[in-house]
mmCIF file with all atom_site columns, C-alpha atoms in Angstrom:
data_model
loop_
_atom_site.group_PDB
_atom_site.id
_atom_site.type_symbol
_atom_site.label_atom_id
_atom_site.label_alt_id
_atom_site.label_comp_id
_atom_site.label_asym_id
_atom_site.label_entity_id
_atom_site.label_seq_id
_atom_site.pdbx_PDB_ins_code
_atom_site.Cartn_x
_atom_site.Cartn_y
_atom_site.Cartn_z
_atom_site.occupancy
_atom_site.B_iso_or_equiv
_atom_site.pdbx_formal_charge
_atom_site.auth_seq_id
_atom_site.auth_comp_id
_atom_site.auth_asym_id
_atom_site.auth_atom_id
_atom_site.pdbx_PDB_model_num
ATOM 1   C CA . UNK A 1 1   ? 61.719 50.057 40.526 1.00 90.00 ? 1   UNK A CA 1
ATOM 2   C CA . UNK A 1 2   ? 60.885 53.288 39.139 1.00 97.00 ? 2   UNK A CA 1
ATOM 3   C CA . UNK A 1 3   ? 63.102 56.430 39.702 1.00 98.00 ? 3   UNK A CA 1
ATOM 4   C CA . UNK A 1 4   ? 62.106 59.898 39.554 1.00 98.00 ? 4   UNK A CA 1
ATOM 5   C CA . UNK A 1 5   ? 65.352 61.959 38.691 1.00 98.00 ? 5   UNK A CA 1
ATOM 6   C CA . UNK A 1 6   ? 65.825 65.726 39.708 1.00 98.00 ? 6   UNK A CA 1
ATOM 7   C CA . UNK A 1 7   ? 67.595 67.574 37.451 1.00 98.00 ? 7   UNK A CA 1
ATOM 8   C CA . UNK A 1 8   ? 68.516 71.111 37.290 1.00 94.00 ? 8   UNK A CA 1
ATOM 9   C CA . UNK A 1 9   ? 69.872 71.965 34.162 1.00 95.00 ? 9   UNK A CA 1
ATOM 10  C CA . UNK A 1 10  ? 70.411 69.535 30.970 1.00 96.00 ? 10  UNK A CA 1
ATOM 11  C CA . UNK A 1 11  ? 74.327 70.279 30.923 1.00 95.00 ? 11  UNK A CA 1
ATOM 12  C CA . UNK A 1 12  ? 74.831 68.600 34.379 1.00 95.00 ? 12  UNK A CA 1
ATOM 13  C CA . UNK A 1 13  ? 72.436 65.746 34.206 1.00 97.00 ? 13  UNK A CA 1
ATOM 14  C CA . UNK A 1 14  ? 73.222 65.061 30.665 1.00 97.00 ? 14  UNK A CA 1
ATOM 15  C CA . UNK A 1 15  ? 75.862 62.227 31.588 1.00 97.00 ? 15  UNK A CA 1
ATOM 16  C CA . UNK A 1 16  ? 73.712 60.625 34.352 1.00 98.00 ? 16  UNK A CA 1
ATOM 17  C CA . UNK A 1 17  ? 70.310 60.540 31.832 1.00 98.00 ? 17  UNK A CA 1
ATOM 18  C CA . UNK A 1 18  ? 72.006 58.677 28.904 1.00 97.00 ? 18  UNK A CA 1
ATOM 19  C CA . UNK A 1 19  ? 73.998 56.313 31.693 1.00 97.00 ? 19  UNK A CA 1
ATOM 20  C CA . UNK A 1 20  ? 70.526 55.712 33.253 1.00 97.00 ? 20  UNK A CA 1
ATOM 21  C CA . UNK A 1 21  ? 68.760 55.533 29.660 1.00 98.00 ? 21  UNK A CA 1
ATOM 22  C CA . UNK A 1 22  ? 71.781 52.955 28.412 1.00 97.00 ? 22  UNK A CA 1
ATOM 23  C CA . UNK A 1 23  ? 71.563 50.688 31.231 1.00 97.00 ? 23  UNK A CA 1
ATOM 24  C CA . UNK A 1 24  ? 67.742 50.713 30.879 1.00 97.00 ? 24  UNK A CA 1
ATOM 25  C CA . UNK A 1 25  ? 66.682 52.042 34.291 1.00 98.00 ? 25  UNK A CA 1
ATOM 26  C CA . UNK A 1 26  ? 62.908 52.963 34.528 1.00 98.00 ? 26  UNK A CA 1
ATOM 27  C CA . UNK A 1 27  ? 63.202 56.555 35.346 1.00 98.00 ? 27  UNK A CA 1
ATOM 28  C CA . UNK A 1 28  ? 61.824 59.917 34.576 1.00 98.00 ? 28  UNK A CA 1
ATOM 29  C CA . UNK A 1 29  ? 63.697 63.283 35.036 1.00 98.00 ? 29  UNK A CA 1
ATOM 30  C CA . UNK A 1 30  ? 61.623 66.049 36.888 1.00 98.00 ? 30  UNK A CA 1
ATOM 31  C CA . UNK A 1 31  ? 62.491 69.801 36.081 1.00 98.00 ? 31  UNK A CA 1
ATOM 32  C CA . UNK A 1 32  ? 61.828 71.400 39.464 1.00 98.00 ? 32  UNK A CA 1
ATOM 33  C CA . UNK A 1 33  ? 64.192 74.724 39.634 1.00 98.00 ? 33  UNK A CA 1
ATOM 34  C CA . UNK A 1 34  ? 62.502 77.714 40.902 1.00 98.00 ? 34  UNK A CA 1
ATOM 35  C CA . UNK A 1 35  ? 65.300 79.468 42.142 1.00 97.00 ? 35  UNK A CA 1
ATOM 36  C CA . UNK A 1 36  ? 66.826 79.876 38.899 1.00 96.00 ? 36  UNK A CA 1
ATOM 37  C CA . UNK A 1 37  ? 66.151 83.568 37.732 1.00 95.00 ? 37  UNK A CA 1
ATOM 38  C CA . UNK A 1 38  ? 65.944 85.911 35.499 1.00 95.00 ? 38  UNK A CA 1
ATOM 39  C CA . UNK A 1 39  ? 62.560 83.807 33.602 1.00 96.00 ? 39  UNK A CA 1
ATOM 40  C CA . UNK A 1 40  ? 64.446 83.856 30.254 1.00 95.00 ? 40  UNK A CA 1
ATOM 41  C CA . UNK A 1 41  ? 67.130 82.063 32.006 1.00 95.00 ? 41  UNK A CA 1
ATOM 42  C CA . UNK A 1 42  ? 64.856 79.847 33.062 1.00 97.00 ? 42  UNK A CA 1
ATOM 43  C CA . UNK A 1 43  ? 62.841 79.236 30.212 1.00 97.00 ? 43  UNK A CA 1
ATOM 44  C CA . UNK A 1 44  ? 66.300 78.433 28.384 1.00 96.00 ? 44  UNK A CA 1
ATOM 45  C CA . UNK A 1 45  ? 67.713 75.217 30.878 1.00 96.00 ? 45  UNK A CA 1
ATOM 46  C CA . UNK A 1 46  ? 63.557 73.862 31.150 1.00 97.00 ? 46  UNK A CA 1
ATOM 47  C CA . UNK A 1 47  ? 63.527 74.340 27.409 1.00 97.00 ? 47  UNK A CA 1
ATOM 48  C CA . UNK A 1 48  ? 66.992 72.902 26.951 1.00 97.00 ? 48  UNK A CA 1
ATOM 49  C CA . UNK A 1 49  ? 66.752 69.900 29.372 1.00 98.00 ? 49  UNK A CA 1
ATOM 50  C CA . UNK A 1 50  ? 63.205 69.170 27.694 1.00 98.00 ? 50  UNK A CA 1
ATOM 51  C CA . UNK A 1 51  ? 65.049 68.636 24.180 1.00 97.00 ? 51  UNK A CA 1
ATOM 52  C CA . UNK A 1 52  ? 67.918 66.729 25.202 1.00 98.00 ? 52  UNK A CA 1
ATOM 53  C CA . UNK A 1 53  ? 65.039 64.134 26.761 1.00 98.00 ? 53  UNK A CA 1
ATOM 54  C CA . UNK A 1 54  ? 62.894 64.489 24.085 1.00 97.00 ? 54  UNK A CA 1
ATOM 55  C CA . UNK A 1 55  ? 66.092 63.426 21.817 1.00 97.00 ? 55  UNK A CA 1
ATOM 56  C CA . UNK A 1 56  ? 67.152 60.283 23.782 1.00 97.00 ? 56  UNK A CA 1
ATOM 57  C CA . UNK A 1 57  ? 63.131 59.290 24.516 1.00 98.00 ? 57  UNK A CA 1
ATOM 58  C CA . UNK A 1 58  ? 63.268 60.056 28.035 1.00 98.00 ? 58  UNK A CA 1
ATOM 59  C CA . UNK A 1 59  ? 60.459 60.975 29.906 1.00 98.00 ? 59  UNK A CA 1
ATOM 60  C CA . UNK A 1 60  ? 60.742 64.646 31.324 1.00 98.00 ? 60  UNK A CA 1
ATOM 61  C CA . UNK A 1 61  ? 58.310 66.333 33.880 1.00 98.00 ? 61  UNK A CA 1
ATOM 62  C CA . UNK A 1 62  ? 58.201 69.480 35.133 1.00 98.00 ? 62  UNK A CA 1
ATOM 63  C CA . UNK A 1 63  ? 56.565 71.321 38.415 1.00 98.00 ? 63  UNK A CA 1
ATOM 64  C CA . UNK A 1 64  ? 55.324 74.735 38.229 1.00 97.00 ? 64  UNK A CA 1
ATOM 65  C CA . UNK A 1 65  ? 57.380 77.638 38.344 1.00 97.00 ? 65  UNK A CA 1
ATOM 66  C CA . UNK A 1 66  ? 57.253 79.142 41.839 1.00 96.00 ? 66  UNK A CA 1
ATOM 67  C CA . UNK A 1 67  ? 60.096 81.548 42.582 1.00 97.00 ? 67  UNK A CA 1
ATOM 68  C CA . UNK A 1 68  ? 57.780 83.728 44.896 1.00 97.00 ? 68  UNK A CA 1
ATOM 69  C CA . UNK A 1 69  ? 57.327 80.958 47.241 1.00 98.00 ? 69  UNK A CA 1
ATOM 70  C CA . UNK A 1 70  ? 61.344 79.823 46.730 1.00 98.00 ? 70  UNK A CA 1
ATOM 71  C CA . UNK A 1 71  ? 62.328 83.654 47.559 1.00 97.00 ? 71  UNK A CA 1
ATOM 72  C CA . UNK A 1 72  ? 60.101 83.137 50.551 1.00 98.00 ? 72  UNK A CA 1
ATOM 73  C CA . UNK A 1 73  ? 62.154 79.969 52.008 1.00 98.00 ? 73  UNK A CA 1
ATOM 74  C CA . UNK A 1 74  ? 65.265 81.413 51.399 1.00 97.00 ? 74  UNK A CA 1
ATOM 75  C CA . UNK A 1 75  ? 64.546 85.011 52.816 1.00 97.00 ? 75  UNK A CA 1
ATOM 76  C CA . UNK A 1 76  ? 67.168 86.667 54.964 1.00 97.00 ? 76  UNK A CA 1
ATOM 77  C CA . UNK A 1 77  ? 69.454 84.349 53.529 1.00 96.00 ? 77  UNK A CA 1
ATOM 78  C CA . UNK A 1 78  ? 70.313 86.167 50.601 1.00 94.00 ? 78  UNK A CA 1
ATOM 79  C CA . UNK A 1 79  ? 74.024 87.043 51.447 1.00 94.00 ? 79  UNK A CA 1
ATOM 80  C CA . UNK A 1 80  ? 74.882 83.682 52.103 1.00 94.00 ? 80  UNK A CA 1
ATOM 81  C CA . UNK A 1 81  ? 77.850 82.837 49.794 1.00 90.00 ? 81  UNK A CA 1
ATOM 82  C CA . UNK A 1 82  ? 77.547 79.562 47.328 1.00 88.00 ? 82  UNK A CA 1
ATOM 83  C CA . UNK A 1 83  ? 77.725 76.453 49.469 1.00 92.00 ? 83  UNK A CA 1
ATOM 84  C CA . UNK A 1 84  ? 76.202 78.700 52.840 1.00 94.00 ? 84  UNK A CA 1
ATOM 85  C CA . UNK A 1 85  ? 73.191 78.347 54.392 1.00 97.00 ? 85  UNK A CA 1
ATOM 86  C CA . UNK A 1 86  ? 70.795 78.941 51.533 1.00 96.00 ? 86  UNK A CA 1
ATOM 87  C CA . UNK A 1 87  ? 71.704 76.320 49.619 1.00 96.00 ? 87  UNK A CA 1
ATOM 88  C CA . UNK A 1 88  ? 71.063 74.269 52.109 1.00 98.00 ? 88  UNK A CA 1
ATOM 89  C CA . UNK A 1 89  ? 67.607 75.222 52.321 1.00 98.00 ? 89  UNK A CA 1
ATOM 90  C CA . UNK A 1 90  ? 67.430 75.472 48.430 1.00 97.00 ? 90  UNK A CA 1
ATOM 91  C CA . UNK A 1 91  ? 68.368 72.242 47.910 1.00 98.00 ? 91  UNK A CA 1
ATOM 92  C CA . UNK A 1 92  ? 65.867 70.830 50.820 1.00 98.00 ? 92  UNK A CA 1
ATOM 93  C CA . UNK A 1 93  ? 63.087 73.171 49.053 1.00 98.00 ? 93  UNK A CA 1
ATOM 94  C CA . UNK A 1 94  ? 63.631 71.510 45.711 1.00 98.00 ? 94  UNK A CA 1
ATOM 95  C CA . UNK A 1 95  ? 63.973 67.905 47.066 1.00 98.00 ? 95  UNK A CA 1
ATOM 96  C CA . UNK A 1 96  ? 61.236 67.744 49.404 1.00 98.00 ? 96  UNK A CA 1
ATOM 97  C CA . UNK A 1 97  ? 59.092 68.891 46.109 1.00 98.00 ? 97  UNK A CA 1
ATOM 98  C CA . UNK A 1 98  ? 60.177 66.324 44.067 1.00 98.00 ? 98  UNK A CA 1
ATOM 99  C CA . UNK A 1 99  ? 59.767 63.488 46.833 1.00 98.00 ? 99  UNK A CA 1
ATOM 100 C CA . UNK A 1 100 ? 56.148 64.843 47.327 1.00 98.00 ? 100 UNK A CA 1
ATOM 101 C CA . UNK A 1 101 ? 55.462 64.657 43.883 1.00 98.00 ? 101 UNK A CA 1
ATOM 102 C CA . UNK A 1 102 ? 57.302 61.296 43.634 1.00 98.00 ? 102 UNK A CA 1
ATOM 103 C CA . UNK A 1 103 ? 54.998 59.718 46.321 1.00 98.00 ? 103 UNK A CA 1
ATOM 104 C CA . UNK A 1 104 ? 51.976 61.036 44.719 1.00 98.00 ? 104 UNK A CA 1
ATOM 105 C CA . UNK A 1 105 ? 53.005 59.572 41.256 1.00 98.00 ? 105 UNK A CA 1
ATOM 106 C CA . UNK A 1 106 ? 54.017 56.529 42.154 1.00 98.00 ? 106 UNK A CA 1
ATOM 107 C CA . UNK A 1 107 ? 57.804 56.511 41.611 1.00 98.00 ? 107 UNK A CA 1
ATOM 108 C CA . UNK A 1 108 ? 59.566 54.173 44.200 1.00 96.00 ? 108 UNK A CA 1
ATOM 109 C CA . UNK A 1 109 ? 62.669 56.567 44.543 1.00 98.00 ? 109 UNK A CA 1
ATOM 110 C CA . UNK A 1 110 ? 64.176 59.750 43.915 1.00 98.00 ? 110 UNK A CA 1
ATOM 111 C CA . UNK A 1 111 ? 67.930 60.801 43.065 1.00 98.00 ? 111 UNK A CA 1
ATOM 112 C CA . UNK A 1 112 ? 69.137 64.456 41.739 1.00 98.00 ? 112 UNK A CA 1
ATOM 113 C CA . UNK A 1 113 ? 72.204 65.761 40.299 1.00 97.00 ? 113 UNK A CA 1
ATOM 114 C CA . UNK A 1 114 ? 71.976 68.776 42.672 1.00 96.00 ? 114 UNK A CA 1
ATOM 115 C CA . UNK A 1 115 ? 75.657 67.689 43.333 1.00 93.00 ? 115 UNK A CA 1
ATOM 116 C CA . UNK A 1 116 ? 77.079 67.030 40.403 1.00 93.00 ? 116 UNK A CA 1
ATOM 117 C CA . UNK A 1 117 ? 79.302 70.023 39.880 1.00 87.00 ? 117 UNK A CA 1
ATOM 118 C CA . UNK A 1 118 ? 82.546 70.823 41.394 1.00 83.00 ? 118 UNK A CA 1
ATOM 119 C CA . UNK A 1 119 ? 80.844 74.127 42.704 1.00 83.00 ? 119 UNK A CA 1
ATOM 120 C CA . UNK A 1 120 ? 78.189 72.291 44.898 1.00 90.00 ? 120 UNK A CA 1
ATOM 121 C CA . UNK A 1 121 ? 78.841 70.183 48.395 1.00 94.00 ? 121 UNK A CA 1
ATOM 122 C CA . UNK A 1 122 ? 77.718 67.015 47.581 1.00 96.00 ? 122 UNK A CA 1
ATOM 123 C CA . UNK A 1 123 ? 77.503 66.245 51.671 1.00 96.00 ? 123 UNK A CA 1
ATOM 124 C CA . UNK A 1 124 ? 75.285 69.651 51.723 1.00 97.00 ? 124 UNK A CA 1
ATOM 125 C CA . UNK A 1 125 ? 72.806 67.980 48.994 1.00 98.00 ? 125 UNK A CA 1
ATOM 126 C CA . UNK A 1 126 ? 72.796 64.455 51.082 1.00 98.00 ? 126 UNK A CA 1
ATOM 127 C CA . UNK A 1 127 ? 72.147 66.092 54.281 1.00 98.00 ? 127 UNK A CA 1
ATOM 128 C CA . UNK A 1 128 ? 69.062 67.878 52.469 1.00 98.00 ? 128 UNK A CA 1
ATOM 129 C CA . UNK A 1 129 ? 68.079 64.821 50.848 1.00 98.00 ? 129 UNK A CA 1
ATOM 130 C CA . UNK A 1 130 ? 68.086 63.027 54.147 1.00 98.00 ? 130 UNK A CA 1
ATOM 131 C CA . UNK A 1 131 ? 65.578 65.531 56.238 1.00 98.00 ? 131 UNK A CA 1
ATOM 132 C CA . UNK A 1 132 ? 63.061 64.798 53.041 1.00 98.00 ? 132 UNK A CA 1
ATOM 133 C CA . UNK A 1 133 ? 63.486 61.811 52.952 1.00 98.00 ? 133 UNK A CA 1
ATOM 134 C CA . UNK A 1 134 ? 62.386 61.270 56.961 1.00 98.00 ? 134 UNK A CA 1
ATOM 135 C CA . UNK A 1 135 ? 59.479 63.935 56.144 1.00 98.00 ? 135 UNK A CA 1
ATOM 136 C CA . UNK A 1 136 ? 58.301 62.469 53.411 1.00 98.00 ? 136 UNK A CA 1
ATOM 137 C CA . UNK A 1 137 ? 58.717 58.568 53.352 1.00 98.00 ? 137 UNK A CA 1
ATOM 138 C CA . UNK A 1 138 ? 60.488 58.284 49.801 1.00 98.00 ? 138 UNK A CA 1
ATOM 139 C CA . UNK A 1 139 ? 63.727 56.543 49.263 1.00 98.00 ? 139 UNK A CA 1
ATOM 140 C CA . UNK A 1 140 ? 66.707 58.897 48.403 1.00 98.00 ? 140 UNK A CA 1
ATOM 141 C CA . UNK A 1 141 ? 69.417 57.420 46.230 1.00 98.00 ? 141 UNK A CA 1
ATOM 142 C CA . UNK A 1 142 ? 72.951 58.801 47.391 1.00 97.00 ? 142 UNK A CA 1
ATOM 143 C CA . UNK A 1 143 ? 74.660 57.455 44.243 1.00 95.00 ? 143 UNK A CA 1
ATOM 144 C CA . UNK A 1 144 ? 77.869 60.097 43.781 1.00 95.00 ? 144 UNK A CA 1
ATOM 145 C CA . UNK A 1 145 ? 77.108 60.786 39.779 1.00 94.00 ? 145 UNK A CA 1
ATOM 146 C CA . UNK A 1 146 ? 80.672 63.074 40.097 1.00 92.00 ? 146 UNK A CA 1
ATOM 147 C CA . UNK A 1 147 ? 82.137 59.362 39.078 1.00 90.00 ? 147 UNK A CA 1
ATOM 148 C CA . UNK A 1 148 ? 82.253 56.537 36.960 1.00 88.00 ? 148 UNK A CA 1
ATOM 149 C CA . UNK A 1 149 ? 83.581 58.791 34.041 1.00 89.00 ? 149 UNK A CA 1
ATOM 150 C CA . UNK A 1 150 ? 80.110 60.688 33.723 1.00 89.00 ? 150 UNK A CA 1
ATOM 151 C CA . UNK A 1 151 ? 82.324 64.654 33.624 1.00 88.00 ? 151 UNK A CA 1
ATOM 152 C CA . UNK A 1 152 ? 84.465 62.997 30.566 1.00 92.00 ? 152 UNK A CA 1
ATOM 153 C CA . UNK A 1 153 ? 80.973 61.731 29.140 1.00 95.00 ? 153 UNK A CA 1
ATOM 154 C CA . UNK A 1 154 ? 79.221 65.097 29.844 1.00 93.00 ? 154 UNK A CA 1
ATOM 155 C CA . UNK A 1 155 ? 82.013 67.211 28.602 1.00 93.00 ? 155 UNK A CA 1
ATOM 156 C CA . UNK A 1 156 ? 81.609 64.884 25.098 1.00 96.00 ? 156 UNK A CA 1
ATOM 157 C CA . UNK A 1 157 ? 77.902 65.479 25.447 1.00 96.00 ? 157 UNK A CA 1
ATOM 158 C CA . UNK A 1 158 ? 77.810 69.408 25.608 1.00 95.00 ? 158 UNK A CA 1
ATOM 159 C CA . UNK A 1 159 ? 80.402 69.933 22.792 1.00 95.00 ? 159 UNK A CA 1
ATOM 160 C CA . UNK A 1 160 ? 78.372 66.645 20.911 1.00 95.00 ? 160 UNK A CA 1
ATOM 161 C CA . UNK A 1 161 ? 74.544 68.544 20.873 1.00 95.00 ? 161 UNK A CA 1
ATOM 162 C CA . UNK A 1 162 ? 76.176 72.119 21.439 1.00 95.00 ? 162 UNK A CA 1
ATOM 163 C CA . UNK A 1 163 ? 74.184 72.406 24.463 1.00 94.00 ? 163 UNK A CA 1
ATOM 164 C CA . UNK A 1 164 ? 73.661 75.581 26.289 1.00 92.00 ? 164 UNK A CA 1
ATOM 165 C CA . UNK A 1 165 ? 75.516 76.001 28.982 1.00 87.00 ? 165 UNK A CA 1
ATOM 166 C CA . UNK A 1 166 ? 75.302 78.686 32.067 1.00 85.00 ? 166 UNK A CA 1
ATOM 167 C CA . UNK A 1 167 ? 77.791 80.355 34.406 1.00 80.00 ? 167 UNK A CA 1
ATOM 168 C CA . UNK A 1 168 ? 75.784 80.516 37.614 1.00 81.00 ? 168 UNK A CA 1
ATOM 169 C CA . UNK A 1 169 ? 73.848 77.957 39.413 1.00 84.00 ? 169 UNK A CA 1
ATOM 170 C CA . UNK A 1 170 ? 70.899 79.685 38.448 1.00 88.00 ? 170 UNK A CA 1
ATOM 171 C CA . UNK A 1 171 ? 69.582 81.750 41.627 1.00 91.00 ? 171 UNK A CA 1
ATOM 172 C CA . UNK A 1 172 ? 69.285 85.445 42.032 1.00 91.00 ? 172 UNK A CA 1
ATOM 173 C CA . UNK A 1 173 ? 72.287 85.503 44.510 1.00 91.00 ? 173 UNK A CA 1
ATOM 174 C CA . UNK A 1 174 ? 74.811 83.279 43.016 1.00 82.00 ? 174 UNK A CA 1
ATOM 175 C CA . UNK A 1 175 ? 74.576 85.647 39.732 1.00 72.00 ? 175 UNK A CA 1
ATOM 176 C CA . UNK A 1 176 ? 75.104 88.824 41.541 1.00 60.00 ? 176 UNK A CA 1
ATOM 177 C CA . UNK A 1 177 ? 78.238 87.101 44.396 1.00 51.00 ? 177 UNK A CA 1
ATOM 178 C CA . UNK A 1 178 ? 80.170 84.316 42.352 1.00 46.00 ? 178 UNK A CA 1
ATOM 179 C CA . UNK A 1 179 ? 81.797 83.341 39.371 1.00 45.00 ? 179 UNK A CA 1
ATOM 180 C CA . UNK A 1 180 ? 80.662 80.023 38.832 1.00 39.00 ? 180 UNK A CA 1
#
């Protein structure tokens, strides 16, 4: 079986890579994230997540950078607070993408750490992952990374590879309304 991983930044997946990479899982993580903004910020977690996978030999792909059509989904949703509505549709946007490109590429199933931090509803991600999964055929794996010891083991890995680290989920709206 061969699992295409969403990530969407290197400081949360970090923990769930090297646990799939020690226990030999097939896999490949996919950088799909384009509601994080500014660009630079971007460019920093794609850049940073590319190194960390380069540095364990794990396989790292990344979609095109398309926060016009992202800003587009999530319109009129904009003063939604974290865990409202638009992250709900973010998270949907971003998983149907990476089960599309999954089925196309010939990976059997998809998980994401879209859920992985204390900040994010983990039910919220499932629910999105579900609808994409109906649309699009692939098989979601619902595996709850937030255990198993992978927060001690990502904790070690940030301080470990001095990895950057962000304060906001990434989009436009979670800069400017929370203090992630």
């Amino acid at each position: 079986m061969k699992m295409l991983l969403l990530s969407c930044c290197a400081p949360c997946s970090c923990a769930v890579i090297q646990k799939l990479h020690d226990e030999n899982v097939d896999f490949s993580v996919l950088f799909y994230n384009p509601n994080i903004f500014p660009l630079a910020e971007y460019e920093k977690r794609k850049n940073e997540q590319i190194n960390y996978c380069q540095n364990i030999g794990v396989p790292v792909i990344e979609l095109p950078y398309n926060h016009q059509d992202w800003l587009k989904a999530v319109q009129g949703l904009e003063q939604e607070p974290e865990r409202g509505k638009r992250c709900s549709v973010c998270f949907y946007f971003r998983l149907k993408r990476t089960m599309e490109y999954a089925k196309e590429n010939g990976f059997d199933t998809v998980s994401s750490v879209l859920g992985i931090s204390r900040y994010k509803n983990l039910d919220q991600v499932n629910e999105a992952a579900k609808k994409a999964e109906k649309e699009t055929g692939v098989v979601y794996d619902y595996t709850n990374w937030r255990k198993g010891g992978t927060e001690q083991m990502r904790q070690q890995i940030i301080k470990q590879t001095q990895m950057y680290s962000q304060n906001y989920c990434g989009c436009p709206f979670s800069k400017k309304s929370e203090k992630i």
